[in-house]
Short mmCIF file of C-alpha atoms in Angstrom, two decimals:
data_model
loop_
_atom_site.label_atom_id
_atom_site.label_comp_id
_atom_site.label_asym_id
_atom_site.label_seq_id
_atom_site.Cartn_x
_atom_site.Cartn_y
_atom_site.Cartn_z
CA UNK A 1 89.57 95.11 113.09
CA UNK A 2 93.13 95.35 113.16
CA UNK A 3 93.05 99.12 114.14
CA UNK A 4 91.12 100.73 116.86
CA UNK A 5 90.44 104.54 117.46
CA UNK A 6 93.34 106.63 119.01
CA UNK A 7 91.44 107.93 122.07
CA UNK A 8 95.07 109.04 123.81
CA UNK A 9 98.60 110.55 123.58
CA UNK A 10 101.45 107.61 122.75
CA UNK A 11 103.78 109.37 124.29
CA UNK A 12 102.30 110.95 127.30
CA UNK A 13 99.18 109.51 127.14
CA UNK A 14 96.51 112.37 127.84
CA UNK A 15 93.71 112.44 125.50
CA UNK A 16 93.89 113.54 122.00
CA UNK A 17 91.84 115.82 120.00
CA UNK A 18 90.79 115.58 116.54
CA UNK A 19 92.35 118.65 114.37
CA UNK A 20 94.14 119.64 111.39
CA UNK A 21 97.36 120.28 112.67
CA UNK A 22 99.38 124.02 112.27
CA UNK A 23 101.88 122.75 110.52
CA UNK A 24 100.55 123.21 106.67
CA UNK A 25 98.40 119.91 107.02
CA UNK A 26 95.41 119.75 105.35
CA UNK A 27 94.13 116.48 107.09
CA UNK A 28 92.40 115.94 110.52
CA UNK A 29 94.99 114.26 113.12
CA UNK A 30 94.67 112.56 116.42
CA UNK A 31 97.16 115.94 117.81
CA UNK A 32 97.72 115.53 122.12
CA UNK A 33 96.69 118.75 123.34
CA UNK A 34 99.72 118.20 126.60
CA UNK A 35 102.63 117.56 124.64
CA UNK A 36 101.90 118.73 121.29
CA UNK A 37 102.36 115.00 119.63
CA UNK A 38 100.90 114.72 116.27
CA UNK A 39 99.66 111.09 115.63
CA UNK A 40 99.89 109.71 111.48
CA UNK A 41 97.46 107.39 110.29
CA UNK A 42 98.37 105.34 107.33
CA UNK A 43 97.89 102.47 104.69
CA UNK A 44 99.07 98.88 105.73
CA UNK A 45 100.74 96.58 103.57
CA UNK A 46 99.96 92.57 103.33
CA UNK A 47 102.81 91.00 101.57
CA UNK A 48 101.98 87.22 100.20
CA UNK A 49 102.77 84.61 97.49
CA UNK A 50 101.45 82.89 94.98
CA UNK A 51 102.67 79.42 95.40
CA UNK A 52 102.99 77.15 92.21
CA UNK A 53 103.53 73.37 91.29
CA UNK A 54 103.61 72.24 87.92
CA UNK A 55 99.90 73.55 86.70
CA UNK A 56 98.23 73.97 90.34
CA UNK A 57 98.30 76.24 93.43
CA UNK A 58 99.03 76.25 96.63
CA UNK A 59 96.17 77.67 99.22
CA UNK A 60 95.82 77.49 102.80
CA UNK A 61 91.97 77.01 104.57
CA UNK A 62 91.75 79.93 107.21
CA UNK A 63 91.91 78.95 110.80
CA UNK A 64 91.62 82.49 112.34
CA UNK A 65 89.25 85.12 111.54
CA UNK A 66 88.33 87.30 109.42
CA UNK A 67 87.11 84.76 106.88
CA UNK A 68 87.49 81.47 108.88
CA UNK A 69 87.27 78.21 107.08
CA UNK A 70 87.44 80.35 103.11
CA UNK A 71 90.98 79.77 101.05
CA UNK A 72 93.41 82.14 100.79
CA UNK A 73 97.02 82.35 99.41
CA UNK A 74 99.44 82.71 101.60
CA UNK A 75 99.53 86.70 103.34
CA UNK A 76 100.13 88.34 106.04
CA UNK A 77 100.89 92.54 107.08
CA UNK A 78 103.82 93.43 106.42
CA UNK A 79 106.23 93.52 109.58
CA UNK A 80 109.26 96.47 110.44
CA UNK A 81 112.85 95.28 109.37
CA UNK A 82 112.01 93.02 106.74
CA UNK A 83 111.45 94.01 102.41
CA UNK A 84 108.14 93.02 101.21
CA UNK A 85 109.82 89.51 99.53
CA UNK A 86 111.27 88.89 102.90
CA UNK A 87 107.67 89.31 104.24
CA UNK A 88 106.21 87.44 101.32
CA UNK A 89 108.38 84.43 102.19
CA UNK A 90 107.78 84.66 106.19
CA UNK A 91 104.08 84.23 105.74
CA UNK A 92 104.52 81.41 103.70
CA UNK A 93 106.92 79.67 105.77
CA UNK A 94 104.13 80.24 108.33
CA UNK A 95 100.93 79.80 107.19
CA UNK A 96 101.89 76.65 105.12
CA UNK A 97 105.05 75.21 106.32
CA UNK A 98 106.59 75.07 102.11
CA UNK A 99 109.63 74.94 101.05
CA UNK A 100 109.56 77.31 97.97
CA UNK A 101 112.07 79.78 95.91
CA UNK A 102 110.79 83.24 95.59
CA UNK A 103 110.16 84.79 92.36
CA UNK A 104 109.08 88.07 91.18
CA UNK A 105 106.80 90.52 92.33
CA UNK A 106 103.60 89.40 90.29
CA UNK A 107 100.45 92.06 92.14
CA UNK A 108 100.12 95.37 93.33
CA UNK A 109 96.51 95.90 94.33
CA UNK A 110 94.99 98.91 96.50
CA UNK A 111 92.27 98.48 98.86
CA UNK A 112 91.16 102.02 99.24
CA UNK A 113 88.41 101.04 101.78
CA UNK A 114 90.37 99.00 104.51
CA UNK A 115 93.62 101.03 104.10
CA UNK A 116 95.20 98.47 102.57
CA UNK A 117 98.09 97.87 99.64
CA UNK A 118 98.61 93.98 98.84
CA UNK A 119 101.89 92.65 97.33
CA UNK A 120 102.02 89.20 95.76
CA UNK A 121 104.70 87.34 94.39
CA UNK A 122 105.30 84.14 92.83
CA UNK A 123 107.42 81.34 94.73
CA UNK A 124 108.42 77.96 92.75
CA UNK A 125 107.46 75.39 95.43
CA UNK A 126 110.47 72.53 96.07
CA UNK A 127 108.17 69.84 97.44
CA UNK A 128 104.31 68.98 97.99
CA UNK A 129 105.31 68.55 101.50
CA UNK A 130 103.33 70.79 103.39
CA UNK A 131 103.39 72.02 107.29
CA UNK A 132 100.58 74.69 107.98
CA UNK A 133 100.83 76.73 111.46
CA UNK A 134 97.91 77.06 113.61
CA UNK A 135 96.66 79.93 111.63
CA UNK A 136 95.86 77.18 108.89
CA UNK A 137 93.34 74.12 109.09
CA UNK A 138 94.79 72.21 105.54
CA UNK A 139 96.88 73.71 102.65
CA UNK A 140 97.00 72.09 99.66
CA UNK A 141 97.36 72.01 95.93
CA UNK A 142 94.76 72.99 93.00
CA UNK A 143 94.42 73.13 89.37
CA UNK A 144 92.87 76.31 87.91
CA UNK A 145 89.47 74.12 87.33
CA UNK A 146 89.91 73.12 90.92
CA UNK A 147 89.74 76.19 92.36
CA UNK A 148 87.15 76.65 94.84
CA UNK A 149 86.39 80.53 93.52
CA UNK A 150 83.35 81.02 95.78
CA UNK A 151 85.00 79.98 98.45
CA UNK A 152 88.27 82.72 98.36
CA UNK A 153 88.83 84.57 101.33
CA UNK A 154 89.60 87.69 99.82
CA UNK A 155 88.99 89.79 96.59
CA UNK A 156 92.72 89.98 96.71
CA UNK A 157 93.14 86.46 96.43
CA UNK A 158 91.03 85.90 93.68
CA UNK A 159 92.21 88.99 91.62
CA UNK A 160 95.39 87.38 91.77
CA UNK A 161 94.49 83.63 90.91
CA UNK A 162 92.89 84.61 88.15
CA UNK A 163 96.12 86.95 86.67
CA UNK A 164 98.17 83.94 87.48
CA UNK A 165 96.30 81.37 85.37
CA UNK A 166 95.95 83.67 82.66
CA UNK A 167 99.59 84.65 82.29
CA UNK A 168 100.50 81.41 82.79
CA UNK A 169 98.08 80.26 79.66
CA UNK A 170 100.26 83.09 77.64
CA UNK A 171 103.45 81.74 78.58
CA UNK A 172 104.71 84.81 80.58
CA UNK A 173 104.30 86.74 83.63
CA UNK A 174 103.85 90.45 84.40
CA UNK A 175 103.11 92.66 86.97
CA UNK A 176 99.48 93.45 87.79
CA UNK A 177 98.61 96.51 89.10
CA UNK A 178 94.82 96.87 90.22
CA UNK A 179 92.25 98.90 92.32
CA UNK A 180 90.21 96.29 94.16
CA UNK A 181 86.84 98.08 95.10
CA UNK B 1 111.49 111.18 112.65
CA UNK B 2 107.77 110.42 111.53
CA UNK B 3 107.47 108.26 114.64
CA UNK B 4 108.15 108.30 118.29
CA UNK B 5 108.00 105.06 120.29
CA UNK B 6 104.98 104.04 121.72
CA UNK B 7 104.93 105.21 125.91
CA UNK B 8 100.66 105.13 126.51
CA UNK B 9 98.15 102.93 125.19
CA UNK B 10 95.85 104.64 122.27
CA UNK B 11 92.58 103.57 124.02
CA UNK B 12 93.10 104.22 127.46
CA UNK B 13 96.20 106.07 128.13
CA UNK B 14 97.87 103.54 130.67
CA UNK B 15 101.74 102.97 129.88
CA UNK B 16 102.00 100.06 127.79
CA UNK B 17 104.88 97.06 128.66
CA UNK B 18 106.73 95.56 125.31
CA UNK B 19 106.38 91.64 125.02
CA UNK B 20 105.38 89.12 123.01
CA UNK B 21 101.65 89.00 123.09
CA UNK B 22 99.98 85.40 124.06
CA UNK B 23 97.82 84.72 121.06
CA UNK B 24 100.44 83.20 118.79
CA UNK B 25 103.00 86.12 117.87
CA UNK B 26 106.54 85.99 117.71
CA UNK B 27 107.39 89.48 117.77
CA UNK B 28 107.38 92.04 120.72
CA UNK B 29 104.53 94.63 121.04
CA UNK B 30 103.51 97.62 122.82
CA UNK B 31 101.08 95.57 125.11
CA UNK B 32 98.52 97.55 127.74
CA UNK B 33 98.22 95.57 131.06
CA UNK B 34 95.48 97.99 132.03
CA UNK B 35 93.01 97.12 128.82
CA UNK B 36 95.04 94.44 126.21
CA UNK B 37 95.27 96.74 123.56
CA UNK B 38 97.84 95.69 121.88
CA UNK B 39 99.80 98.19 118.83
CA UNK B 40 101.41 97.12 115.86
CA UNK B 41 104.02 99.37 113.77
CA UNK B 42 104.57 98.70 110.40
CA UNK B 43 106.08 100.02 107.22
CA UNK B 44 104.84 102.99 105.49
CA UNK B 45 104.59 103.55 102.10
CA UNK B 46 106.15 106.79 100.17
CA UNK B 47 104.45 107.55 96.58
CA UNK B 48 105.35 110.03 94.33
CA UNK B 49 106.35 110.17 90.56
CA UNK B 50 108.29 110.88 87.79
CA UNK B 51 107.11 113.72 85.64
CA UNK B 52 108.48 114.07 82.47
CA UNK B 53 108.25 116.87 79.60
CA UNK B 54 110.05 115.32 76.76
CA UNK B 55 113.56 114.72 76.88
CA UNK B 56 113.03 116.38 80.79
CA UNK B 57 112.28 115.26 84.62
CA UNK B 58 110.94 117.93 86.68
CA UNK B 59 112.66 117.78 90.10
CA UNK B 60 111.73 119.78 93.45
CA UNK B 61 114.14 121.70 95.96
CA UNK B 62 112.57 120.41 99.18
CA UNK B 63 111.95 123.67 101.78
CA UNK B 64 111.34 120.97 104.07
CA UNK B 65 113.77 119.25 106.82
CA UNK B 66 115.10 116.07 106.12
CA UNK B 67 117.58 117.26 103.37
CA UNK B 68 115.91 120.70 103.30
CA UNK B 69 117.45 122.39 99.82
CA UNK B 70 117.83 119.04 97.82
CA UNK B 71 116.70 117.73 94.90
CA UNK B 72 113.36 115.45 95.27
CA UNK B 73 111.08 113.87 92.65
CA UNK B 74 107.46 114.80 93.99
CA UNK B 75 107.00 112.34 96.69
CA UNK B 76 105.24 111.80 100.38
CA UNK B 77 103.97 109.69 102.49
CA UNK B 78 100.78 107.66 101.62
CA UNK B 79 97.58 108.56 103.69
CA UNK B 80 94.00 106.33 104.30
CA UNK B 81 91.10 106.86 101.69
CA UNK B 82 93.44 106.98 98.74
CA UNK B 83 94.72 104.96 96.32
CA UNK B 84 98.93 104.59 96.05
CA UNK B 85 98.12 106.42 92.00
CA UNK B 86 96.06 108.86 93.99
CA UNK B 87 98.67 109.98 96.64
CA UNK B 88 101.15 110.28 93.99
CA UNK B 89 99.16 112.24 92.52
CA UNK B 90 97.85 114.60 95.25
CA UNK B 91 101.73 114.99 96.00
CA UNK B 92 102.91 116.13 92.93
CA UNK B 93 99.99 118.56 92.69
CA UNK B 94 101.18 119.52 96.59
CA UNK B 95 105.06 120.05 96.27
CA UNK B 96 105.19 121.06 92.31
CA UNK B 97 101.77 122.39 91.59
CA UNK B 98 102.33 120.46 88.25
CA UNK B 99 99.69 119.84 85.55
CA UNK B 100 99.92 116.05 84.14
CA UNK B 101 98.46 112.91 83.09
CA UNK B 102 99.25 109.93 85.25
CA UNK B 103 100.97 106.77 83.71
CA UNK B 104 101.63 103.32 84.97
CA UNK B 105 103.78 102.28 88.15
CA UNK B 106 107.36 102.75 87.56
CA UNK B 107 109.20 101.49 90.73
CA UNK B 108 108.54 99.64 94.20
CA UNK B 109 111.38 100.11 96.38
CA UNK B 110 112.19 98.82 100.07
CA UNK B 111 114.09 101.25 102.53
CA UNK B 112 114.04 98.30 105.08
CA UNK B 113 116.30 100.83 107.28
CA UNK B 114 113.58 103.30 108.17
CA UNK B 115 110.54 100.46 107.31
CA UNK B 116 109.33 102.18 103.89
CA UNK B 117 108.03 100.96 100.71
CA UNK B 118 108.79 103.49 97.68
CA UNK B 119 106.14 103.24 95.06
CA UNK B 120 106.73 105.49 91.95
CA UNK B 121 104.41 105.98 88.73
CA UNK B 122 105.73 108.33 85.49
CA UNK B 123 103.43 110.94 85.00
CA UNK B 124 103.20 112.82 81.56
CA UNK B 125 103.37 116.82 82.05
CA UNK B 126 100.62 118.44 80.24
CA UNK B 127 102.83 122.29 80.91
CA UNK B 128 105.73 123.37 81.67
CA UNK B 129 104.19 126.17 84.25
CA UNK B 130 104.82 125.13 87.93
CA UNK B 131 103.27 126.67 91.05
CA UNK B 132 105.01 124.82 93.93
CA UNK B 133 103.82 125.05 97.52
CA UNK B 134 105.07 125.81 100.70
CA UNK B 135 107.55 122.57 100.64
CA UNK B 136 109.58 123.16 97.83
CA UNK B 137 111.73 126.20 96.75
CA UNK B 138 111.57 125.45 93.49
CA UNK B 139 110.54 123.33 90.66
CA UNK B 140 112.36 122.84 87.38
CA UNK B 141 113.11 120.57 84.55
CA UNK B 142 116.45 118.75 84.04
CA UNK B 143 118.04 116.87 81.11
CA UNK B 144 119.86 113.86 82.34
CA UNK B 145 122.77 115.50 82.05
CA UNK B 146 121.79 118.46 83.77
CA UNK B 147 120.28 116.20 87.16
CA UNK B 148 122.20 117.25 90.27
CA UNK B 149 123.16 113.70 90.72
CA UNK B 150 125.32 114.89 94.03
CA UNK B 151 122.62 116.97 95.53
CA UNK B 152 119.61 114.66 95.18
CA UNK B 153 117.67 114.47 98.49
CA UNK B 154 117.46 110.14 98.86
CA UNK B 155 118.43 107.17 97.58
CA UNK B 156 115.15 106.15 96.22
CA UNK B 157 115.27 109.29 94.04
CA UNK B 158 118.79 108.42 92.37
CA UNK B 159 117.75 105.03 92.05
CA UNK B 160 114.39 105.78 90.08
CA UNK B 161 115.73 108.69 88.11
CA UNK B 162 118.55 106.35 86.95
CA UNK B 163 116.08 103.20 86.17
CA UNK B 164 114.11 106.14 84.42
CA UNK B 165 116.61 107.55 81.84
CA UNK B 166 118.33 104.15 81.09
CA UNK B 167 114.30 102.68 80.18
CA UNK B 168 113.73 105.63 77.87
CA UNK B 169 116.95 105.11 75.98
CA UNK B 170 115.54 101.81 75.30
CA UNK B 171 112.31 103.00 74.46
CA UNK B 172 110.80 100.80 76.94
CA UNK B 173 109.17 101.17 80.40
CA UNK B 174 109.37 98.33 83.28
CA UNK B 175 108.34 97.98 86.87
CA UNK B 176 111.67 98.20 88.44
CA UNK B 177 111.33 96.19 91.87
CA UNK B 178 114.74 97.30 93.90
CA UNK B 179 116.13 96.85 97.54
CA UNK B 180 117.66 99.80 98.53
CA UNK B 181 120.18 99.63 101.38
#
């Protein structure tokens, strides 16, 4: 898991109690009972692309876990002092080495249970040529029919392949908004 | 601010070193030498809406430091086990104790300054009765031409308000996707 418990203080590090804090809160905090610290937990965001090449898709075969060896699209959590494009493109450039343009946001999708939002957005890929990091085994192109839909890594993924190839059947692109149970 | 810089590891308390960790990062992290623990920041996300009563956008008068008597749209920060619609939501019911329907998302904005996406949906106002809590002064309706343009409380407020009217003249509603510097 990318998170773990907060047992103590960040800034003084004593341990921390569980409370609602006095402060008109209505939620339970990790609050440090020395220096009075008050510690927020809140939703992540994984910024990502959806790749494209004439009719097919770019997707990169997980080298790391969770999900090791499944296809993903491009994605990553979104990093401090960078816009979610900016962190669309960076994981791209990483986990598949492409040269691509970005486009426009294309998904918005909550994951209520992991405490996640993900952002996708399209990117026009400039070559075939590609050059995964070590956080990828292969990337490569596929057609809609090619897509290998039982083996996606993430609901994500797959919510979004399957607005892309239907928009792009209609000829135009929107932006998807979704709950992703 | 929201955040204070990380002094003491969350699991055991020891004082944590900033470095780039060994399994493949690039970036510099609050790293425990006593247990490995190491903590990620990342951008939070801000959600609030728009709620309108026909030709009118209620606003808030935050009672609330930063910008503590400026104008807000209902807005705040996004918290685990709910959905971005959701928080917007629970915040408008919070800050204007506002009765409404909830519409589609209206704006995504990056405030890559203080690492914060801005994610606003309209909301239609079933009454024009408001019973604001403890972190607003008061709650009221504006024309366009009556919005305090000069005493709005951020950026992302202007920038949505503006995107808002200038849609409804064209009888048309987008997702507006918008940097703001």
């Amino acid at each position: 898991m990318y998170r773990s418990p907060i047992k103590h203080c960040r800034n003084c590090g004593a341990a921390v109690a569980y409370r609602v804090p006095d402060d008109g809160d209505t939620r339970e905090r990790a609050v440090c009972p020395a220096c009075g610290t008050i510690h927020y937990e809140n939703p992540l965001n994984v910024v990502g692309t959806v790749p494209h090449w004439g009719d097919k898709v770019l997707l990169c075969k997980r080298n790391i876990e969770p999900r090791w060896g499944k296809w993903t699209l491009p994605a990553g959590f979104m990093e401090l002092n960078e816009t979610t494009a900016q962190g669309a493109a960076r994981e791209t450039d990483e986990e598949a080495g492409a040269q691509f343009e970005m486009e426009d946001l294309f998904s918005v999708m909550n994951v209520e249970r992991v405490g996640q939002v993900h952002l996708y957005y399209r990117a026009r890929l400039l070559s075939e040529q590609f050059h995964p990091g070590h956080e990828t085994i292969e990337a490569r192109l596929f057609t809609e029919a090619e897509i290998p839909w039982d083996d996606l890594a993430f609901r994500t993924v797959k919510e979004t392949l399957a607005c892309y190839f239907s928009d792009r059947r209609q000829g135009a692109y929107g932006i998807h908004v979704i709950d992703v149970a």
